[in-house]
PDB file of C-alpha atoms in Angstrom:
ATOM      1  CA  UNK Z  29      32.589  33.819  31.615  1.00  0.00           C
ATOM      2  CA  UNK Z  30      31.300  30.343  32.343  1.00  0.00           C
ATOM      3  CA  UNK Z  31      27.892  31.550  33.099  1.00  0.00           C
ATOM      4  CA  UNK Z  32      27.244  33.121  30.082  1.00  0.00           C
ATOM      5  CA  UNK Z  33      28.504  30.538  27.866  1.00  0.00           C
ATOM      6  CA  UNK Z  34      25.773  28.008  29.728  1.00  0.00           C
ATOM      7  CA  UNK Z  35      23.265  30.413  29.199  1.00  0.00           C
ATOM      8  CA  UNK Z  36      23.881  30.854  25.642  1.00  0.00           C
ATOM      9  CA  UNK Z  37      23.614  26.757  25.585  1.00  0.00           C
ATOM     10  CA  UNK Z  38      20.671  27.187  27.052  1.00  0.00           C
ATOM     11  CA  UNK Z  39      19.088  29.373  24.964  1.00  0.00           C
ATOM     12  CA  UNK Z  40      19.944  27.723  21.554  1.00  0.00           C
ATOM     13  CA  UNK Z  41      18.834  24.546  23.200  1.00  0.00           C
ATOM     14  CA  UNK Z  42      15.200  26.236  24.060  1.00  0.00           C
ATOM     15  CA  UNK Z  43      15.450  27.297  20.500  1.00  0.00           C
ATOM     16  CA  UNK Z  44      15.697  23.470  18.803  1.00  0.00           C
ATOM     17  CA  UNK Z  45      12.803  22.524  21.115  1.00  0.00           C
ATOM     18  CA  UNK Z  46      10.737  25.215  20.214  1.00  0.00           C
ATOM     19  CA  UNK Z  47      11.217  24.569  16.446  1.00  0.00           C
ATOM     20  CA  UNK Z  48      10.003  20.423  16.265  1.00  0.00           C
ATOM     21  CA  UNK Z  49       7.784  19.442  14.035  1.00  0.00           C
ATOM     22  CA  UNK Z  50       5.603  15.601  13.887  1.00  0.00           C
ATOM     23  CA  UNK Z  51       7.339  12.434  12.996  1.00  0.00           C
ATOM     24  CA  UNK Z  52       5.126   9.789  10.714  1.00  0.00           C
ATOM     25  CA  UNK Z  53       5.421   6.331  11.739  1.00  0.00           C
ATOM     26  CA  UNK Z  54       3.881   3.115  11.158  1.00  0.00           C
ATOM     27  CA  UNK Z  55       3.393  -0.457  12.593  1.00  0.00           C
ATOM     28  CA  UNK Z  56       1.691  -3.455  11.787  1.00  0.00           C
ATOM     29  CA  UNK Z  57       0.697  -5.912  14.358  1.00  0.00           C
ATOM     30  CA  UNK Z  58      -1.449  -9.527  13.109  1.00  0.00           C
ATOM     31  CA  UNK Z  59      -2.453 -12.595  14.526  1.00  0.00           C
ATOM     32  CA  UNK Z  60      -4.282 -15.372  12.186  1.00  0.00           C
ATOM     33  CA  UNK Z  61      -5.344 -19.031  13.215  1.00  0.00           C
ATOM     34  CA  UNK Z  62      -4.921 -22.456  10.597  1.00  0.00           C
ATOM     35  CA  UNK Z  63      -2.986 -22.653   7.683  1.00  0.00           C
ATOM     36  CA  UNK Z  64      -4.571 -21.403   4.190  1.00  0.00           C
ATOM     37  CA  UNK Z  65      -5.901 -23.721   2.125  1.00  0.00           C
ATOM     38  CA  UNK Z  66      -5.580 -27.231   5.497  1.00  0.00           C
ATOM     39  CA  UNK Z  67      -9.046 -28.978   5.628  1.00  0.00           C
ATOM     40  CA  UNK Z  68      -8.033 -30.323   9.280  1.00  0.00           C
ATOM     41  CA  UNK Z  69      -6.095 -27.685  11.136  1.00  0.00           C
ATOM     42  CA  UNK Z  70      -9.495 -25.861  12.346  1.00  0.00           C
ATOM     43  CA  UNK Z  71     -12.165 -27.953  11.011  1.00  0.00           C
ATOM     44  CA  UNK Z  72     -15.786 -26.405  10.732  1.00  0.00           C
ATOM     45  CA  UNK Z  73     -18.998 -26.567  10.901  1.00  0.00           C
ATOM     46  CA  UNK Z  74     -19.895 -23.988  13.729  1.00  0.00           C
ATOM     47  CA  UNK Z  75     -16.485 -21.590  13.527  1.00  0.00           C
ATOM     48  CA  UNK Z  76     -15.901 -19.610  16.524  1.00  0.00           C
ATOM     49  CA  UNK Z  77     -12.026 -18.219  16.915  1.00  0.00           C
ATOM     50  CA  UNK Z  78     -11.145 -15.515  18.256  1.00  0.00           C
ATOM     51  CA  UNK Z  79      -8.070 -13.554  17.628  1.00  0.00           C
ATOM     52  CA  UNK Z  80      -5.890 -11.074  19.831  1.00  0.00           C
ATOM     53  CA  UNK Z  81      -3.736  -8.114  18.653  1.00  0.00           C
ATOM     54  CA  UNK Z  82      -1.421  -6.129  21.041  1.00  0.00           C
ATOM     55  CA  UNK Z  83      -3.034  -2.252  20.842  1.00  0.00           C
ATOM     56  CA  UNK Z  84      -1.173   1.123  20.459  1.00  0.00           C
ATOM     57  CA  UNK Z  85       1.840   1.581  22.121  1.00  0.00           C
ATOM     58  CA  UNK Z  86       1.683   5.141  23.792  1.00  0.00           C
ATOM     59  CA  UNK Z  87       5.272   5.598  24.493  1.00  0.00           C
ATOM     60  CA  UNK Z  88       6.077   5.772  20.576  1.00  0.00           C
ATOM     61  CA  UNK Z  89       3.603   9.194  20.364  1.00  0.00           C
ATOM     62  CA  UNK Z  90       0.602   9.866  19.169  1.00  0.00           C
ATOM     63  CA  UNK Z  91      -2.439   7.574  17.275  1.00  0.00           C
ATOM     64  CA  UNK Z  92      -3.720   9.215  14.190  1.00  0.00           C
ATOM     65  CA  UNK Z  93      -5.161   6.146  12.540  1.00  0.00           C
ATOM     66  CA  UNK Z  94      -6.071   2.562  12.353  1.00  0.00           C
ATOM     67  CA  UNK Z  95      -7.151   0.432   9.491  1.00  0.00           C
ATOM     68  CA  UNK Z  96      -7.729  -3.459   9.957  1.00  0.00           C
ATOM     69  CA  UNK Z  97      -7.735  -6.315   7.261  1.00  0.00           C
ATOM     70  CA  UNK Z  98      -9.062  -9.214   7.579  1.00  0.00           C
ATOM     71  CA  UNK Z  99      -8.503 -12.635   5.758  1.00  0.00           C
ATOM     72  CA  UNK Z 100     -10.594 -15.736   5.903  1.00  0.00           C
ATOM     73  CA  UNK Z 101     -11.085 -19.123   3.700  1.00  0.00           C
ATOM     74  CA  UNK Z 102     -12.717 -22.484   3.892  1.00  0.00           C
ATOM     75  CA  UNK Z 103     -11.539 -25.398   1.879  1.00  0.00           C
ATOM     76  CA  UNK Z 104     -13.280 -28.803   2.023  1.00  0.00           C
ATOM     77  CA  UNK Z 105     -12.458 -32.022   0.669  1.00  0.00           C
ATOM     78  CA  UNK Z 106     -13.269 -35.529  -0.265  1.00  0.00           C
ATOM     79  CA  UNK Z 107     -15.273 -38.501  -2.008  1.00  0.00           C
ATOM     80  CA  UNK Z 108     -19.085 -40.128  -2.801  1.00  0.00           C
ATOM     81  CA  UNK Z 109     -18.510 -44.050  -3.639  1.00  0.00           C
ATOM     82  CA  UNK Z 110     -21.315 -45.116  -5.577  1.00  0.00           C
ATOM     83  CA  UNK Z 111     -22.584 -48.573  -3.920  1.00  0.00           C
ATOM     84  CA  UNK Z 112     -25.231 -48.618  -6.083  1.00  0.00           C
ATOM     85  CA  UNK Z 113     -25.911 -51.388  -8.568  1.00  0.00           C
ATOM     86  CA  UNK Z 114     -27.142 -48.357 -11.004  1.00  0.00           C
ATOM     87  CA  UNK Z 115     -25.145 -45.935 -12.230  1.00  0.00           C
ATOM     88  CA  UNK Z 116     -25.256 -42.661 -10.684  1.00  0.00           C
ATOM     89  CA  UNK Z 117     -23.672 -39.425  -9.849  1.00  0.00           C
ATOM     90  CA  UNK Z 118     -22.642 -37.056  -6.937  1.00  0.00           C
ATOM     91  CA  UNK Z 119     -22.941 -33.185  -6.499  1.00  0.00           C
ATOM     92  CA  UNK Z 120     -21.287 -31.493  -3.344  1.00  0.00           C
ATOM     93  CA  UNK Z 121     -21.356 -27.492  -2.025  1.00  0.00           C
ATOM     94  CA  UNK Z 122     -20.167 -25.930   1.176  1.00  0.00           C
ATOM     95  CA  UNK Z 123     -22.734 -23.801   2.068  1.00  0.00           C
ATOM     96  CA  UNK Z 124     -23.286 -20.638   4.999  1.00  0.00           C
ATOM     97  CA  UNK Z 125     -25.948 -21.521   7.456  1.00  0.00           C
ATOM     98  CA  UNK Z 126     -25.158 -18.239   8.811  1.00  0.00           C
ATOM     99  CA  UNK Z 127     -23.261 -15.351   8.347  1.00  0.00           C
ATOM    100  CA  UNK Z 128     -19.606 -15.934   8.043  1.00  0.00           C
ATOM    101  CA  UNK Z 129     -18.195 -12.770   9.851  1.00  0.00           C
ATOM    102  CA  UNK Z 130     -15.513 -10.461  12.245  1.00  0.00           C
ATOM    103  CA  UNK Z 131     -16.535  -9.061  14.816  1.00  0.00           C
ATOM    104  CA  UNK Z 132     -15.113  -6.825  17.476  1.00  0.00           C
ATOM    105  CA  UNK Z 133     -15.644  -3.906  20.103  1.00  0.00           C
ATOM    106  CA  UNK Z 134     -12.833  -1.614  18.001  1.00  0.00           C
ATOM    107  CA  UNK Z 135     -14.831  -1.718  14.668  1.00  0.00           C
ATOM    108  CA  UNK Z 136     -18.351  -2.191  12.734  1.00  0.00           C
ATOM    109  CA  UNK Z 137     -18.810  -6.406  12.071  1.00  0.00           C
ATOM    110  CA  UNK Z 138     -17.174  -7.270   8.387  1.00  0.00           C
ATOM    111  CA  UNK Z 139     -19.011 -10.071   6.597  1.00  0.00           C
ATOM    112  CA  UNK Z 140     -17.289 -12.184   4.062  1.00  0.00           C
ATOM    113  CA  UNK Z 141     -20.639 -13.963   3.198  1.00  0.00           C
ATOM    114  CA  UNK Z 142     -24.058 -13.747   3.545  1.00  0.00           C
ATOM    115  CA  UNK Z 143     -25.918 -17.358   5.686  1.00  0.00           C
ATOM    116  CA  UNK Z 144     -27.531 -19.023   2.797  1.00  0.00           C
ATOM    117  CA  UNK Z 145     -24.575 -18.272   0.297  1.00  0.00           C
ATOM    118  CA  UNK Z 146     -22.983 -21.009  -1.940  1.00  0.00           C
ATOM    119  CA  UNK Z 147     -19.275 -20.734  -1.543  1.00  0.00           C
ATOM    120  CA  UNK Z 148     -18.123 -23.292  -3.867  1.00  0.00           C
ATOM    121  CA  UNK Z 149     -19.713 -25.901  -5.104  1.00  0.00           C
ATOM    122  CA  UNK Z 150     -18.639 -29.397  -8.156  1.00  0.00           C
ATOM    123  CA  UNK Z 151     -20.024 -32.381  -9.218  1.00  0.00           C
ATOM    124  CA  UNK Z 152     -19.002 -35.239 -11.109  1.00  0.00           C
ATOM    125  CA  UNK Z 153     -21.247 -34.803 -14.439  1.00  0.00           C
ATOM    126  CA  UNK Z 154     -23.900 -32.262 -15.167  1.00  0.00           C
ATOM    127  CA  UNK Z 155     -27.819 -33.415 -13.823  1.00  0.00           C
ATOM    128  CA  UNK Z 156     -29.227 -36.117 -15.758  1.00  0.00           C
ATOM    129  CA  UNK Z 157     -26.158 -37.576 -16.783  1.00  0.00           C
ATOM    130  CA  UNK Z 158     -24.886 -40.656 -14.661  1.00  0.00           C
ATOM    131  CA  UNK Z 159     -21.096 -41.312 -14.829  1.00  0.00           C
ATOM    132  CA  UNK Z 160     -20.448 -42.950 -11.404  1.00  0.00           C
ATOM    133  CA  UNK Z 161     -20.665 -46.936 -12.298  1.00  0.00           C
ATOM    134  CA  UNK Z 162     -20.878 -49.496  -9.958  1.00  0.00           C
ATOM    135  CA  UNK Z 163     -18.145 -49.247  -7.195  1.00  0.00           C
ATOM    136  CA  UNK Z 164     -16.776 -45.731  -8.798  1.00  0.00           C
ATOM    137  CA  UNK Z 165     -15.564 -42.775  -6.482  1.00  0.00           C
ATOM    138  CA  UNK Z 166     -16.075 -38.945  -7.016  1.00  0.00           C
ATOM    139  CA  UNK Z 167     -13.317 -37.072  -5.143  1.00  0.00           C
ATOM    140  CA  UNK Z 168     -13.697 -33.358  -5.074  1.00  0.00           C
ATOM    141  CA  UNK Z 169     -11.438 -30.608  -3.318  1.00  0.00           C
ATOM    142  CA  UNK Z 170     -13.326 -26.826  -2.614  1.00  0.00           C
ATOM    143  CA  UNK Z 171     -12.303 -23.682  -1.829  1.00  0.00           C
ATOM    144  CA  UNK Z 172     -14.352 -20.438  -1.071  1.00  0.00           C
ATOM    145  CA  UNK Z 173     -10.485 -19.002  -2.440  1.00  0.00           C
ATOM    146  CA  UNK Z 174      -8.879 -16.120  -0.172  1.00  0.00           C
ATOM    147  CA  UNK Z 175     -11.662 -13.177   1.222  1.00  0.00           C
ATOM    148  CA  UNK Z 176     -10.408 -10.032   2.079  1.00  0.00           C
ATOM    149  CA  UNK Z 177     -11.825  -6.826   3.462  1.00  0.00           C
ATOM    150  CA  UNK Z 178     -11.258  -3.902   5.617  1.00  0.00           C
ATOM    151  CA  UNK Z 179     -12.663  -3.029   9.089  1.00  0.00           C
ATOM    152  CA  UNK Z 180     -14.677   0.255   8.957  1.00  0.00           C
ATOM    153  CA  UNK Z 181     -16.271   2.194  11.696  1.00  0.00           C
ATOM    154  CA  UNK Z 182     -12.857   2.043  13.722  1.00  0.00           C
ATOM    155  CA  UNK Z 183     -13.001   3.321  17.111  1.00  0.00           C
ATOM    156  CA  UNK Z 184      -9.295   4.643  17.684  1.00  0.00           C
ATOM    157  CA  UNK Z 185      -9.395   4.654  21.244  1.00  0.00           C
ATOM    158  CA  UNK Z 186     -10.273   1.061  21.419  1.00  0.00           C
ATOM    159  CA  UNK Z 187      -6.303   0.600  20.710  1.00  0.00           C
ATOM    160  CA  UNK Z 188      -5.181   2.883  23.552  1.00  0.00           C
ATOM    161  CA  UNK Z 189      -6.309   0.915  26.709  1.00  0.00           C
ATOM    162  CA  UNK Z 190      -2.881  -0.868  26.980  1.00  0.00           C
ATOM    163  CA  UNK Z 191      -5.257  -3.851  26.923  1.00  0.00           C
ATOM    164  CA  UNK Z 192      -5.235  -6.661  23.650  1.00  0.00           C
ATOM    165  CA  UNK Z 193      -7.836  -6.319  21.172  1.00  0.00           C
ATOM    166  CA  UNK Z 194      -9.687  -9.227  20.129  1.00  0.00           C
ATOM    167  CA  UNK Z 195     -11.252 -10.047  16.927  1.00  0.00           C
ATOM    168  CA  UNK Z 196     -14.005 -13.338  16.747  1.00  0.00           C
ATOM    169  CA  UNK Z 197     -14.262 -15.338  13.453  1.00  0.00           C
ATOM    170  CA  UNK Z 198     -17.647 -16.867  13.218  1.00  0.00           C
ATOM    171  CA  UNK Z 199     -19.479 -18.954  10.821  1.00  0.00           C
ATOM    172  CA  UNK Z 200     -21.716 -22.191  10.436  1.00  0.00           C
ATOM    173  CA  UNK Z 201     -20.349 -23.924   7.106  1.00  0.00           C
ATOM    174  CA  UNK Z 202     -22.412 -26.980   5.840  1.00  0.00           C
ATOM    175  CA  UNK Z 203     -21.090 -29.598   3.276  1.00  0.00           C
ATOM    176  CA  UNK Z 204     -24.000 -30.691   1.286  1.00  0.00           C
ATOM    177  CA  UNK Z 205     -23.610 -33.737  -1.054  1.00  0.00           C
ATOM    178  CA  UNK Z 206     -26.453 -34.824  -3.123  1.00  0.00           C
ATOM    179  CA  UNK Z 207     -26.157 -38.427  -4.847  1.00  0.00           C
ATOM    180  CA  UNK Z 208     -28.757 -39.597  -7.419  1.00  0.00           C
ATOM    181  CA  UNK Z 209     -28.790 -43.084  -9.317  1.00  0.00           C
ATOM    182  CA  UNK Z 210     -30.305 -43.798 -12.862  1.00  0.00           C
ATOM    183  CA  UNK Z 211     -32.486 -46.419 -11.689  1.00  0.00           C
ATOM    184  CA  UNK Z 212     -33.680 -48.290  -8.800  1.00  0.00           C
ATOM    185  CA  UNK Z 213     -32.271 -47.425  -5.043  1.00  0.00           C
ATOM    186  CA  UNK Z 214     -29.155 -45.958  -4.801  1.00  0.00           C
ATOM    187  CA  UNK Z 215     -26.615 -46.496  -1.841  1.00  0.00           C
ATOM    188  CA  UNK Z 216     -23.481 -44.073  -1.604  1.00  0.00           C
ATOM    189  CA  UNK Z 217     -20.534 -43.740   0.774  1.00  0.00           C
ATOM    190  CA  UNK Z 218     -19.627 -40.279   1.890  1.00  0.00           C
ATOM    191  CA  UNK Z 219     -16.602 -38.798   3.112  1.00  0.00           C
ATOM    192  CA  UNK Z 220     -15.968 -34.984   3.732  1.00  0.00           C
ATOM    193  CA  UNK Z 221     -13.708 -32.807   5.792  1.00  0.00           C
ATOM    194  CA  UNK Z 222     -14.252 -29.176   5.623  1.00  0.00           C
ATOM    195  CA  UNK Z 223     -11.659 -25.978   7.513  1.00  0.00           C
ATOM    196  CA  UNK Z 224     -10.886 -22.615   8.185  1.00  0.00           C
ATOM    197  CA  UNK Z 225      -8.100 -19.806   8.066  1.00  0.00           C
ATOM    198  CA  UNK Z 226      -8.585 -16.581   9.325  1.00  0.00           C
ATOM    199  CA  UNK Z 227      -5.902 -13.987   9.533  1.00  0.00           C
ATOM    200  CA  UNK Z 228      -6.085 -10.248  10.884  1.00  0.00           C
ATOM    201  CA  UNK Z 229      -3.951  -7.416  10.374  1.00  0.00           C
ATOM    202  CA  UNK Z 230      -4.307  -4.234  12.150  1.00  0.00           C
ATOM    203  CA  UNK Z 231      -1.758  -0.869  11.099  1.00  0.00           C
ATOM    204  CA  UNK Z 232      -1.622   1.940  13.065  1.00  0.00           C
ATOM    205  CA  UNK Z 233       0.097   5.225  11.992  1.00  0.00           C
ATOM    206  CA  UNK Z 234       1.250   8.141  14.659  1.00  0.00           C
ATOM    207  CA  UNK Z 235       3.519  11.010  15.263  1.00  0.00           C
ATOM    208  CA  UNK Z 236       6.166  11.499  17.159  1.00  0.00           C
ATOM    209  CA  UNK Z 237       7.744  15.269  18.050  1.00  0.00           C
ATOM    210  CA  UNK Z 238      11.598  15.461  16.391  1.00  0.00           C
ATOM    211  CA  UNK Z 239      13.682  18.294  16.026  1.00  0.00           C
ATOM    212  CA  UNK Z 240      13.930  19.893  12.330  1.00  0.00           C
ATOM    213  CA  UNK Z 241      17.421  20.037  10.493  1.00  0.00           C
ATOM    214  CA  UNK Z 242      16.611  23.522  10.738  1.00  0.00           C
ATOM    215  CA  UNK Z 243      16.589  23.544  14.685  1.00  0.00           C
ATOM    216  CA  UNK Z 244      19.752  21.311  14.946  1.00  0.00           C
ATOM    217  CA  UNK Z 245      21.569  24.481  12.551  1.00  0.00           C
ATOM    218  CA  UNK Z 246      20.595  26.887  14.861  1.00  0.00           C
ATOM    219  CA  UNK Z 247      22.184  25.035  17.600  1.00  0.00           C
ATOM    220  CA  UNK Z 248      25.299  24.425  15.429  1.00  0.00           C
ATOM    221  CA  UNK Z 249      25.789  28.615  14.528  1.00  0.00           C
ATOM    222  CA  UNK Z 250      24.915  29.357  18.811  1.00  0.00           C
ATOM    223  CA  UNK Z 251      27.723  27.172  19.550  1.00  0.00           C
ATOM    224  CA  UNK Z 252      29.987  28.336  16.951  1.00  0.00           C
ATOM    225  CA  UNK Z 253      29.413  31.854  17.721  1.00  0.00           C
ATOM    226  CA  UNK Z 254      29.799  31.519  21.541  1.00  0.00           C
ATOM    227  CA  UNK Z 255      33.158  29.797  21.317  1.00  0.00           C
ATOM    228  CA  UNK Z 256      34.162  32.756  18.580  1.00  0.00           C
ATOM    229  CA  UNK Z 257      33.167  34.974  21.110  1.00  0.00           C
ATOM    230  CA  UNK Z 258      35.085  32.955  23.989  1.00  0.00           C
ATOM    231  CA  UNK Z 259      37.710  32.963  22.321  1.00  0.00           C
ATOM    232  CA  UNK Z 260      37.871  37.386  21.657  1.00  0.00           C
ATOM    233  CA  UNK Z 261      37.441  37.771  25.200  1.00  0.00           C
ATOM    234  CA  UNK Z 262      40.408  36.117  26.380  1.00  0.00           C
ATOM    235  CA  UNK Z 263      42.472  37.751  24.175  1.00  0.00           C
TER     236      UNK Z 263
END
């Protein structure tokens, strides 16, 4: 009697297995460098970090897709003194010598801006108007504001190696300041600190094989029905 009842076990268990179906799942795994908005914490001009994400874990199941974000911004900050005996005034820009980009082996490059682009720019009165008297400071703070994008061209088995995935920030940033007087020679003290933040942010979805509620039933009725019949057979 023993022997059958394990082989009816057996063959409701074979059942469950047999009916499985794909679990979704999803993780997100980042790594960034700065803080947003700091002028010190990674200070540019030539920017060159490079960022490292763990890849796909293989024991969870199977990767169906990856998308990557990436985040970058570059603040700068501070003054033109006007030394001048003339009045003058002060303009100021950070500007890309070069392209300002992420690149990696896992995905096409992403470019937040173009080398030659103006990402912010202020100065302290329009041109041709001179506001900065004698002995007067212009402070200014800048900020190319958060830039966002996604990764395209994303080779999936790039996150399967069991290796880290790396991700390189790169950009040359120039501060330009431009002082003018109204007459005469002018003289100005400059001062100017410019940084970076970069973030990245890489999701990966998969599927996992579960057993359907529908299996599990099946299993429930096979055991219910073998201890019924157990239980007719030894009366």
């Amino acid at each position: 009697m023993k022997g059958k009842t394990t082989k009816g076990l057996v063959t409701a268990a074979a059942l469950m297995l047999a009916s499985s179906n794909a679990l979704a799942g999803m993780m997100t795994v980042s790594d960034s460098f700065g803080s947003q908005g700091s002028t010190t914490d990674v200070p540019v001009g030539a920017l060159n970090e490079t960022l490292s994400v763990a890849g796909f874990d293989t024991s969870l199941g199977i990767l169906t897709g990856v998308s990557i974000s990436v985040f970058g911004q570059m603040d700068s900050e501070g003054s033109s003194k006007n030394v001048s005996a003339a009045d003058g005034r002060a303009e100021v820009s950070i500007l890309l010598g070069s392209n300002w980009s992420v690149t990696t082996a896992a995905a096409d490059d992403y470019i937040f801006g173009n080398g030659g682009a103006v990402l912010a720019d202020d100065q302290s009165s329009a041109a041709g108007n001179f506001d900065l008297t004698p002995g007067e400071i212009f402070t200014y703070d800048l900020s190319s504001g958060e830039q966002s994008g996604a990764m395209t061209g994303v080779d999936l088995s790039a996150f399967t190696t069991g290796s880290m995935v790396d991700f390189v920030f790169s950009a040359l940033a120039l501060t330009y300041i431009n002082n003018d007087v109204e007459s005469g020679t002018g003289t100005f003290e400059n001062t100017f600190q410019t940084g970076s933040w970069g973030k990245v942010e890489v999701t990966y979805t998969y599927s996992s094989e579960v057993p359907e509620p529908a299996s599990i039933a099946i299993l429930a009725l096979g055991l219910v029905g073998l201890s019924l019949r157990n239980k007719q057979k030894q009366v």
